[in-house]
């Protein structure tokens, strides 16, 4: 009895569930049909509007160009079209920029002449060399080496003395292992002539410059081999009066008219606009005066000292003692630009490089009217206040002390102020 009652109740529940599901299905289908009918009517209206608008637009397109305008593009074709148009605009801008730069260079050369012809050619020197001259030069180089060692002893005892980056110097020095020679090439002291000669001796293209020559004449790999080589080698450095080097850097990099923009053309404009020189009218091409250049040098070197050598100074006026670490390498062949012909002749013969490398004299650039360093120094330092030059000398003092130079010659040309 109970079982029969339970079964009837279960059947009723099942029938109700089936009827409910059927009713839901009917309602769902009805709603979909209504929605579909509305969509069809909307599409019909939209189609009519599109057809009329499209014909009208096509008529306008024909009236303008004679070609109906396309109505649809896939996203791919649209993107490709935009990219093509963008590339075309970029290339057009690049082309215009290159043409404008080329026109500016041509205009610059027309106004000031071809800048590539502003350098004298080096001259090969032939000396009547004798044993007496060789002995005299040997004694002079020994004397210079003693001056270096004595000055370095004082510098090392100075509290807070800066230490050059030895790893950099080891890598930048040139190690001629077959000739027992180590050479530190310094900018603005005949290094370009030496580097060119060394590349020619190795049978290499001279246009690759310092990067290639350092690979060819690289240091020994082990510390033991390096120390052993340094003990037996002639350790050469070529220097000059620090003030003459600054003047040479100015005449070469600041007076040299650069029609194609590079780091020095940018530097010229920066210096000529940042630093004041009331005594000299502005240069039409944006080149700075020597006084403006020394004001720039003073600021650069002050930042160099204040930053403990972290502020990067351009190689063309970086101090000798920082560039070549003379107190570490203890160079025993200190050649001077002022007597370079005889100094080089002795070094070339001692290292058996004579006949492989020419004894070459380097001349100054043709960026002004002076053909000798003396004439140029008298003119340019004659425009500089003594107080400014004294400040510059103080910042380069280790170079004067280590290599036995005096600033008195140049100070005599300065003006009061």
PDB file of N, CA, C and O in Angstrom, residues 184-232:
ATOM      1  N   UNK A 184     103.193  53.928 -25.064  1.00  0.00           N
ATOM      2  CA  UNK A 184     101.893  54.493 -24.688  1.00  0.00           C
ATOM      3  C   UNK A 184     101.548  55.618 -25.670  1.00  0.00           C
ATOM      4  O   UNK A 184     102.151  56.702 -25.627  1.00  0.00           O
ATOM      5  N   UNK A 185     100.591  55.400 -26.568  1.00  0.00           N
ATOM      6  CA  UNK A 185     100.255  56.414 -27.584  1.00  0.00           C
ATOM      7  C   UNK A 185      99.284  57.461 -27.043  1.00  0.00           C
ATOM      8  O   UNK A 185      98.149  57.147 -26.716  1.00  0.00           O
ATOM      9  N   UNK A 186      99.718  58.712 -26.965  1.00  0.00           N
ATOM     10  CA  UNK A 186      98.907  59.802 -26.427  1.00  0.00           C
ATOM     11  C   UNK A 186      98.448  60.702 -27.576  1.00  0.00           C
ATOM     12  O   UNK A 186      99.251  61.090 -28.427  1.00  0.00           O
ATOM     13  N   UNK A 187      97.169  61.042 -27.571  1.00  0.00           N
ATOM     14  CA  UNK A 187      96.640  61.956 -28.592  1.00  0.00           C
ATOM     15  C   UNK A 187      97.322  63.315 -28.519  1.00  0.00           C
ATOM     16  O   UNK A 187      97.613  63.832 -27.445  1.00  0.00           O
ATOM     17  N   UNK A 188      97.543  63.899 -29.678  1.00  0.00           N
ATOM     18  CA  UNK A 188      98.158  65.218 -29.840  1.00  0.00           C
ATOM     19  C   UNK A 188      99.638  65.227 -29.484  1.00  0.00           C
ATOM     20  O   UNK A 188     100.210  66.282 -29.224  1.00  0.00           O
ATOM     21  N   UNK A 189     100.276  64.036 -29.488  1.00  0.00           N
ATOM     22  CA  UNK A 189     101.721  63.978 -29.276  1.00  0.00           C
ATOM     23  C   UNK A 189     102.329  62.976 -30.260  1.00  0.00           C
ATOM     24  O   UNK A 189     103.105  62.094 -29.880  1.00  0.00           O
ATOM     25  N   UNK A 190     101.962  63.087 -31.524  1.00  0.00           N
ATOM     26  CA  UNK A 190     102.559  62.257 -32.563  1.00  0.00           C
ATOM     27  C   UNK A 190     102.085  60.823 -32.601  1.00  0.00           C
ATOM     28  O   UNK A 190     102.672  59.997 -33.309  1.00  0.00           O
ATOM     29  N   UNK A 191     101.015  60.494 -31.892  1.00  0.00           N
ATOM     30  CA  UNK A 191     100.589  59.092 -31.833  1.00  0.00           C
ATOM     31  C   UNK A 191     100.019  58.596 -33.158  1.00  0.00           C
ATOM     32  O   UNK A 191     100.210  57.422 -33.513  1.00  0.00           O
ATOM     33  N   UNK A 192      99.340  59.454 -33.895  1.00  0.00           N
ATOM     34  CA  UNK A 192      98.746  59.026 -35.167  1.00  0.00           C
ATOM     35  C   UNK A 192      99.827  58.573 -36.145  1.00  0.00           C
ATOM     36  O   UNK A 192      99.662  57.575 -36.861  1.00  0.00           O
ATOM     37  N   UNK A 193     100.954  59.285 -36.173  1.00  0.00           N
ATOM     38  CA  UNK A 193     102.057  58.917 -37.063  1.00  0.00           C
ATOM     39  C   UNK A 193     102.621  57.554 -36.682  1.00  0.00           C
ATOM     40  O   UNK A 193     102.872  56.704 -37.546  1.00  0.00           O
ATOM     41  N   UNK A 194     102.813  57.322 -35.393  1.00  0.00           N
ATOM     42  CA  UNK A 194     103.333  56.035 -34.937  1.00  0.00           C
ATOM     43  C   UNK A 194     102.358  54.904 -35.235  1.00  0.00           C
ATOM     44  O   UNK A 194     102.761  53.830 -35.699  1.00  0.00           O
ATOM     45  N   UNK A 195     101.089  55.117 -34.975  1.00  0.00           N
ATOM     46  CA  UNK A 195     100.086  54.071 -35.208  1.00  0.00           C
ATOM     47  C   UNK A 195     100.013  53.722 -36.692  1.00  0.00           C
ATOM     48  O   UNK A 195      99.944  52.551 -37.068  1.00  0.00           O
ATOM     49  N   UNK A 196     100.053  54.741 -37.544  1.00  0.00           N
ATOM     50  CA  UNK A 196     100.044  54.498 -38.994  1.00  0.00           C
ATOM     51  C   UNK A 196     101.257  53.677 -39.410  1.00  0.00           C
ATOM     52  O   UNK A 196     101.142  52.717 -40.185  1.00  0.00           O
ATOM     53  N   UNK A 197     102.426  54.024 -38.882  1.00  0.00           N
ATOM     54  CA  UNK A 197     103.661  53.300 -39.226  1.00  0.00           C
ATOM     55  C   UNK A 197     103.614  51.850 -38.742  1.00  0.00           C
ATOM     56  O   UNK A 197     104.056  50.927 -39.451  1.00  0.00           O
ATOM     57  N   UNK A 198     103.082  51.627 -37.546  1.00  0.00           N
ATOM     58  CA  UNK A 198     103.009  50.270 -37.004  1.00  0.00           C
ATOM     59  C   UNK A 198     102.024  49.408 -37.800  1.00  0.00           C
ATOM     60  O   UNK A 198     102.267  48.210 -38.010  1.00  0.00           O
ATOM     61  N   UNK A 199     100.930  49.990 -38.239  1.00  0.00           N
ATOM     62  CA  UNK A 199      99.986  49.236 -39.072  1.00  0.00           C
ATOM     63  C   UNK A 199     100.599  48.911 -40.426  1.00  0.00           C
ATOM     64  O   UNK A 199     100.412  47.808 -40.953  1.00  0.00           O
ATOM     65  N   UNK A 200     101.328  49.850 -40.995  1.00  0.00           N
ATOM     66  CA  UNK A 200     102.003  49.596 -42.271  1.00  0.00           C
ATOM     67  C   UNK A 200     103.044  48.489 -42.115  1.00  0.00           C
ATOM     68  O   UNK A 200     103.182  47.627 -42.991  1.00  0.00           O
ATOM     69  N   UNK A 201     103.762  48.501 -40.994  1.00  0.00           N
ATOM     70  CA  UNK A 201     104.766  47.466 -40.748  1.00  0.00           C
ATOM     71  C   UNK A 201     104.111  46.083 -40.652  1.00  0.00           C
ATOM     72  O   UNK A 201     104.694  45.074 -41.047  1.00  0.00           O
ATOM     73  N   UNK A 202     102.877  46.037 -40.123  1.00  0.00           N
ATOM     74  CA  UNK A 202     102.147  44.771 -39.997  1.00  0.00           C
ATOM     75  C   UNK A 202     101.401  44.406 -41.268  1.00  0.00           C
ATOM     76  O   UNK A 202     100.746  43.359 -41.329  1.00  0.00           O
ATOM     77  N   UNK A 203     101.473  45.273 -42.303  1.00  0.00           N
ATOM     78  CA  UNK A 203     100.798  45.001 -43.557  1.00  0.00           C
ATOM     79  C   UNK A 203      99.293  45.161 -43.489  1.00  0.00           C
ATOM     80  O   UNK A 203      98.553  44.487 -44.205  1.00  0.00           O
ATOM     81  N   UNK A 204      98.819  46.062 -42.630  1.00  0.00           N
ATOM     82  CA  UNK A 204      97.393  46.258 -42.423  1.00  0.00           C
ATOM     83  C   UNK A 204      96.927  47.607 -42.959  1.00  0.00           C
ATOM     84  O   UNK A 204      97.721  48.520 -43.164  1.00  0.00           O
ATOM     85  N   UNK A 205      95.601  47.679 -43.147  1.00  0.00           N
ATOM     86  CA  UNK A 205      94.976  48.923 -43.596  1.00  0.00           C
ATOM     87  C   UNK A 205      95.092  49.969 -42.488  1.00  0.00           C
ATOM     88  O   UNK A 205      94.703  49.724 -41.340  1.00  0.00           O
ATOM     89  N   UNK A 206      95.613  51.134 -42.821  1.00  0.00           N
ATOM     90  CA  UNK A 206      95.869  52.161 -41.801  1.00  0.00           C
ATOM     91  C   UNK A 206      94.614  52.909 -41.377  1.00  0.00           C
ATOM     92  O   UNK A 206      94.647  53.674 -40.416  1.00  0.00           O
ATOM     93  N   UNK A 207      93.490  52.700 -42.072  1.00  0.00           N
ATOM     94  CA  UNK A 207      92.267  53.435 -41.739  1.00  0.00           C
ATOM     95  C   UNK A 207      91.598  52.908 -40.476  1.00  0.00           C
ATOM     96  O   UNK A 207      90.743  53.569 -39.908  1.00  0.00           O
ATOM     97  N   UNK A 208      91.976  51.705 -40.029  1.00  0.00           N
ATOM     98  CA  UNK A 208      91.325  51.125 -38.854  1.00  0.00           C
ATOM     99  C   UNK A 208      91.870  51.687 -37.550  1.00  0.00           C
ATOM    100  O   UNK A 208      91.246  51.551 -36.506  1.00  0.00           O
ATOM    101  N   UNK A 209      93.046  52.307 -37.586  1.00  0.00           N
ATOM    102  CA  UNK A 209      93.552  53.089 -36.464  1.00  0.00           C
ATOM    103  C   UNK A 209      93.805  52.325 -35.177  1.00  0.00           C
ATOM    104  O   UNK A 209      94.296  51.201 -35.171  1.00  0.00           O
ATOM    105  N   UNK A 210      93.428  52.971 -34.071  1.00  0.00           N
ATOM    106  CA  UNK A 210      93.822  52.499 -32.742  1.00  0.00           C
ATOM    107  C   UNK A 210      93.234  51.147 -32.376  1.00  0.00           C
ATOM    108  O   UNK A 210      93.872  50.352 -31.692  1.00  0.00           O
ATOM    109  N   UNK A 211      92.003  50.888 -32.791  1.00  0.00           N
ATOM    110  CA  UNK A 211      91.388  49.614 -32.442  1.00  0.00           C
ATOM    111  C   UNK A 211      92.173  48.434 -32.983  1.00  0.00           C
ATOM    112  O   UNK A 211      92.446  47.461 -32.257  1.00  0.00           O
ATOM    113  N   UNK A 212      92.565  48.500 -34.249  1.00  0.00           N
ATOM    114  CA  UNK A 212      93.295  47.399 -34.873  1.00  0.00           C
ATOM    115  C   UNK A 212      94.710  47.295 -34.343  1.00  0.00           C
ATOM    116  O   UNK A 212      95.208  46.193 -34.087  1.00  0.00           O
ATOM    117  N   UNK A 213      95.376  48.421 -34.154  1.00  0.00           N
ATOM    118  CA  UNK A 213      96.773  48.377 -33.720  1.00  0.00           C
ATOM    119  C   UNK A 213      96.892  47.786 -32.313  1.00  0.00           C
ATOM    120  O   UNK A 213      97.869  47.113 -31.976  1.00  0.00           O
ATOM    121  N   UNK A 214      95.868  47.987 -31.470  1.00  0.00           N
ATOM    122  CA  UNK A 214      95.892  47.394 -30.126  1.00  0.00           C
ATOM    123  C   UNK A 214      95.697  45.890 -30.167  1.00  0.00           C
ATOM    124  O   UNK A 214      96.198  45.172 -29.298  1.00  0.00           O
ATOM    125  N   UNK A 215      94.957  45.412 -31.162  1.00  0.00           N
ATOM    126  CA  UNK A 215      94.780  43.965 -31.307  1.00  0.00           C
ATOM    127  C   UNK A 215      96.077  43.315 -31.782  1.00  0.00           C
ATOM    128  O   UNK A 215      96.445  42.225 -31.336  1.00  0.00           O
ATOM    129  N   UNK A 216      96.755  43.971 -32.704  1.00  0.00           N
ATOM    130  CA  UNK A 216      97.994  43.406 -33.257  1.00  0.00           C
ATOM    131  C   UNK A 216      99.100  43.417 -32.209  1.00  0.00           C
ATOM    132  O   UNK A 216      99.820  42.425 -32.035  1.00  0.00           O
ATOM    133  N   UNK A 217      99.246  44.539 -31.502  1.00  0.00           N
ATOM    134  CA  UNK A 217     100.326  44.692 -30.514  1.00  0.00           C
ATOM    135  C   UNK A 217      99.725  44.674 -29.101  1.00  0.00           C
ATOM    136  O   UNK A 217      99.861  45.627 -28.342  1.00  0.00           O
ATOM    137  N   UNK A 218      99.065  43.572 -28.796  1.00  0.00           N
ATOM    138  CA  UNK A 218      98.390  43.445 -27.500  1.00  0.00           C
ATOM    139  C   UNK A 218      99.370  42.963 -26.431  1.00  0.00           C
ATOM    140  O   UNK A 218     100.431  42.409 -26.724  1.00  0.00           O
ATOM    141  N   UNK A 219      98.972  43.148 -25.179  1.00  0.00           N
ATOM    142  CA  UNK A 219      99.830  42.790 -24.054  1.00  0.00           C
ATOM    143  C   UNK A 219      99.899  41.266 -23.896  1.00  0.00           C
ATOM    144  O   UNK A 219      98.982  40.542 -24.297  1.00  0.00           O
ATOM    145  N   UNK A 220     100.992  40.753 -23.292  1.00  0.00           N
ATOM    146  CA  UNK A 220     101.057  39.325 -22.953  1.00  0.00           C
ATOM    147  C   UNK A 220      99.895  38.947 -22.032  1.00  0.00           C
ATOM    148  O   UNK A 220      99.469  39.753 -21.201  1.00  0.00           O
ATOM    149  N   UNK A 221      99.402  37.733 -22.152  1.00  0.00           N
ATOM    150  CA  UNK A 221      98.198  37.338 -21.431  1.00  0.00           C
ATOM    151  C   UNK A 221      98.431  37.167 -19.933  1.00  0.00           C
ATOM    152  O   UNK A 221      97.603  37.565 -19.121  1.00  0.00           O
ATOM    153  N   UNK A 222      99.527  36.586 -19.545  1.00  0.00           N
ATOM    154  CA  UNK A 222      99.752  36.316 -18.124  1.00  0.00           C
ATOM    155  C   UNK A 222     100.494  37.473 -17.450  1.00  0.00           C
ATOM    156  O   UNK A 222     101.296  38.172 -18.080  1.00  0.00           O
ATOM    157  N   UNK A 223     100.226  37.646 -16.159  1.00  0.00           N
ATOM    158  CA  UNK A 223     100.901  38.702 -15.385  1.00  0.00           C
ATOM    159  C   UNK A 223     102.396  38.446 -15.351  1.00  0.00           C
ATOM    160  O   UNK A 223     103.212  39.373 -15.447  1.00  0.00           O
ATOM    161  N   UNK A 224     102.773  37.203 -15.218  1.00  0.00           N
ATOM    162  CA  UNK A 224     104.192  36.851 -15.172  1.00  0.00           C
ATOM    163  C   UNK A 224     104.904  37.252 -16.462  1.00  0.00           C
ATOM    164  O   UNK A 224     106.005  37.836 -16.425  1.00  0.00           O
ATOM    165  N   UNK A 225     104.274  36.968 -17.616  1.00  0.00           N
ATOM    166  CA  UNK A 225     104.881  37.323 -18.905  1.00  0.00           C
ATOM    167  C   UNK A 225     104.943  38.841 -19.084  1.00  0.00           C
ATOM    168  O   UNK A 225     105.912  39.365 -19.644  1.00  0.00           O
ATOM    169  N   UNK A 226     103.911  39.539 -18.614  1.00  0.00           N
ATOM    170  CA  UNK A 226     103.908  41.003 -18.726  1.00  0.00           C
ATOM    171  C   UNK A 226     105.043  41.608 -17.903  1.00  0.00           C
ATOM    172  O   UNK A 226     105.777  42.477 -18.384  1.00  0.00           O
ATOM    173  N   UNK A 227     105.172  41.171 -16.669  1.00  0.00           N
ATOM    174  CA  UNK A 227     106.217  41.717 -15.795  1.00  0.00           C
ATOM    175  C   UNK A 227     107.603  41.400 -16.331  1.00  0.00           C
ATOM    176  O   UNK A 227     108.514  42.240 -16.275  1.00  0.00           O
ATOM    177  N   UNK A 228     107.765  40.196 -16.854  1.00  0.00           N
ATOM    178  CA  UNK A 228     109.057  39.803 -17.428  1.00  0.00           C
ATOM    179  C   UNK A 228     109.399  40.663 -18.641  1.00  0.00           C
ATOM    180  O   UNK A 228     110.547  41.101 -18.807  1.00  0.00           O
ATOM    181  N   UNK A 229     108.392  40.927 -19.471  1.00  0.00           N
ATOM    182  CA  UNK A 229     108.626  41.740 -20.667  1.00  0.00           C
ATOM    183  C   UNK A 229     108.943  43.192 -20.287  1.00  0.00           C
ATOM    184  O   UNK A 229     109.819  43.825 -20.880  1.00  0.00           O
ATOM    185  N   UNK A 230     108.217  43.736 -19.312  1.00  0.00           N
ATOM    186  CA  UNK A 230     108.441  45.124 -18.898  1.00  0.00           C
ATOM    187  C   UNK A 230     109.852  45.342 -18.363  1.00  0.00           C
ATOM    188  O   UNK A 230     110.433  46.423 -18.529  1.00  0.00           O
ATOM    189  N   UNK A 231     110.402  44.328 -17.708  1.00  0.00           N
ATOM    190  CA  UNK A 231     111.749  44.471 -17.127  1.00  0.00           C
ATOM    191  C   UNK A 231     112.827  44.626 -18.206  1.00  0.00           C
ATOM    192  O   UNK A 231     113.795  45.365 -18.032  1.00  0.00           O
ATOM    193  N   UNK A 232     112.648  43.926 -19.322  1.00  0.00           N
ATOM    194  CA  UNK A 232     113.679  43.965 -20.365  1.00  0.00           C
ATOM    195  C   UNK A 232     113.384  44.972 -21.462  1.00  0.00           C
ATOM    196  O   UNK A 232     114.283  45.328 -22.244  1.00  0.00           O
TER     197      UNK A 232
END
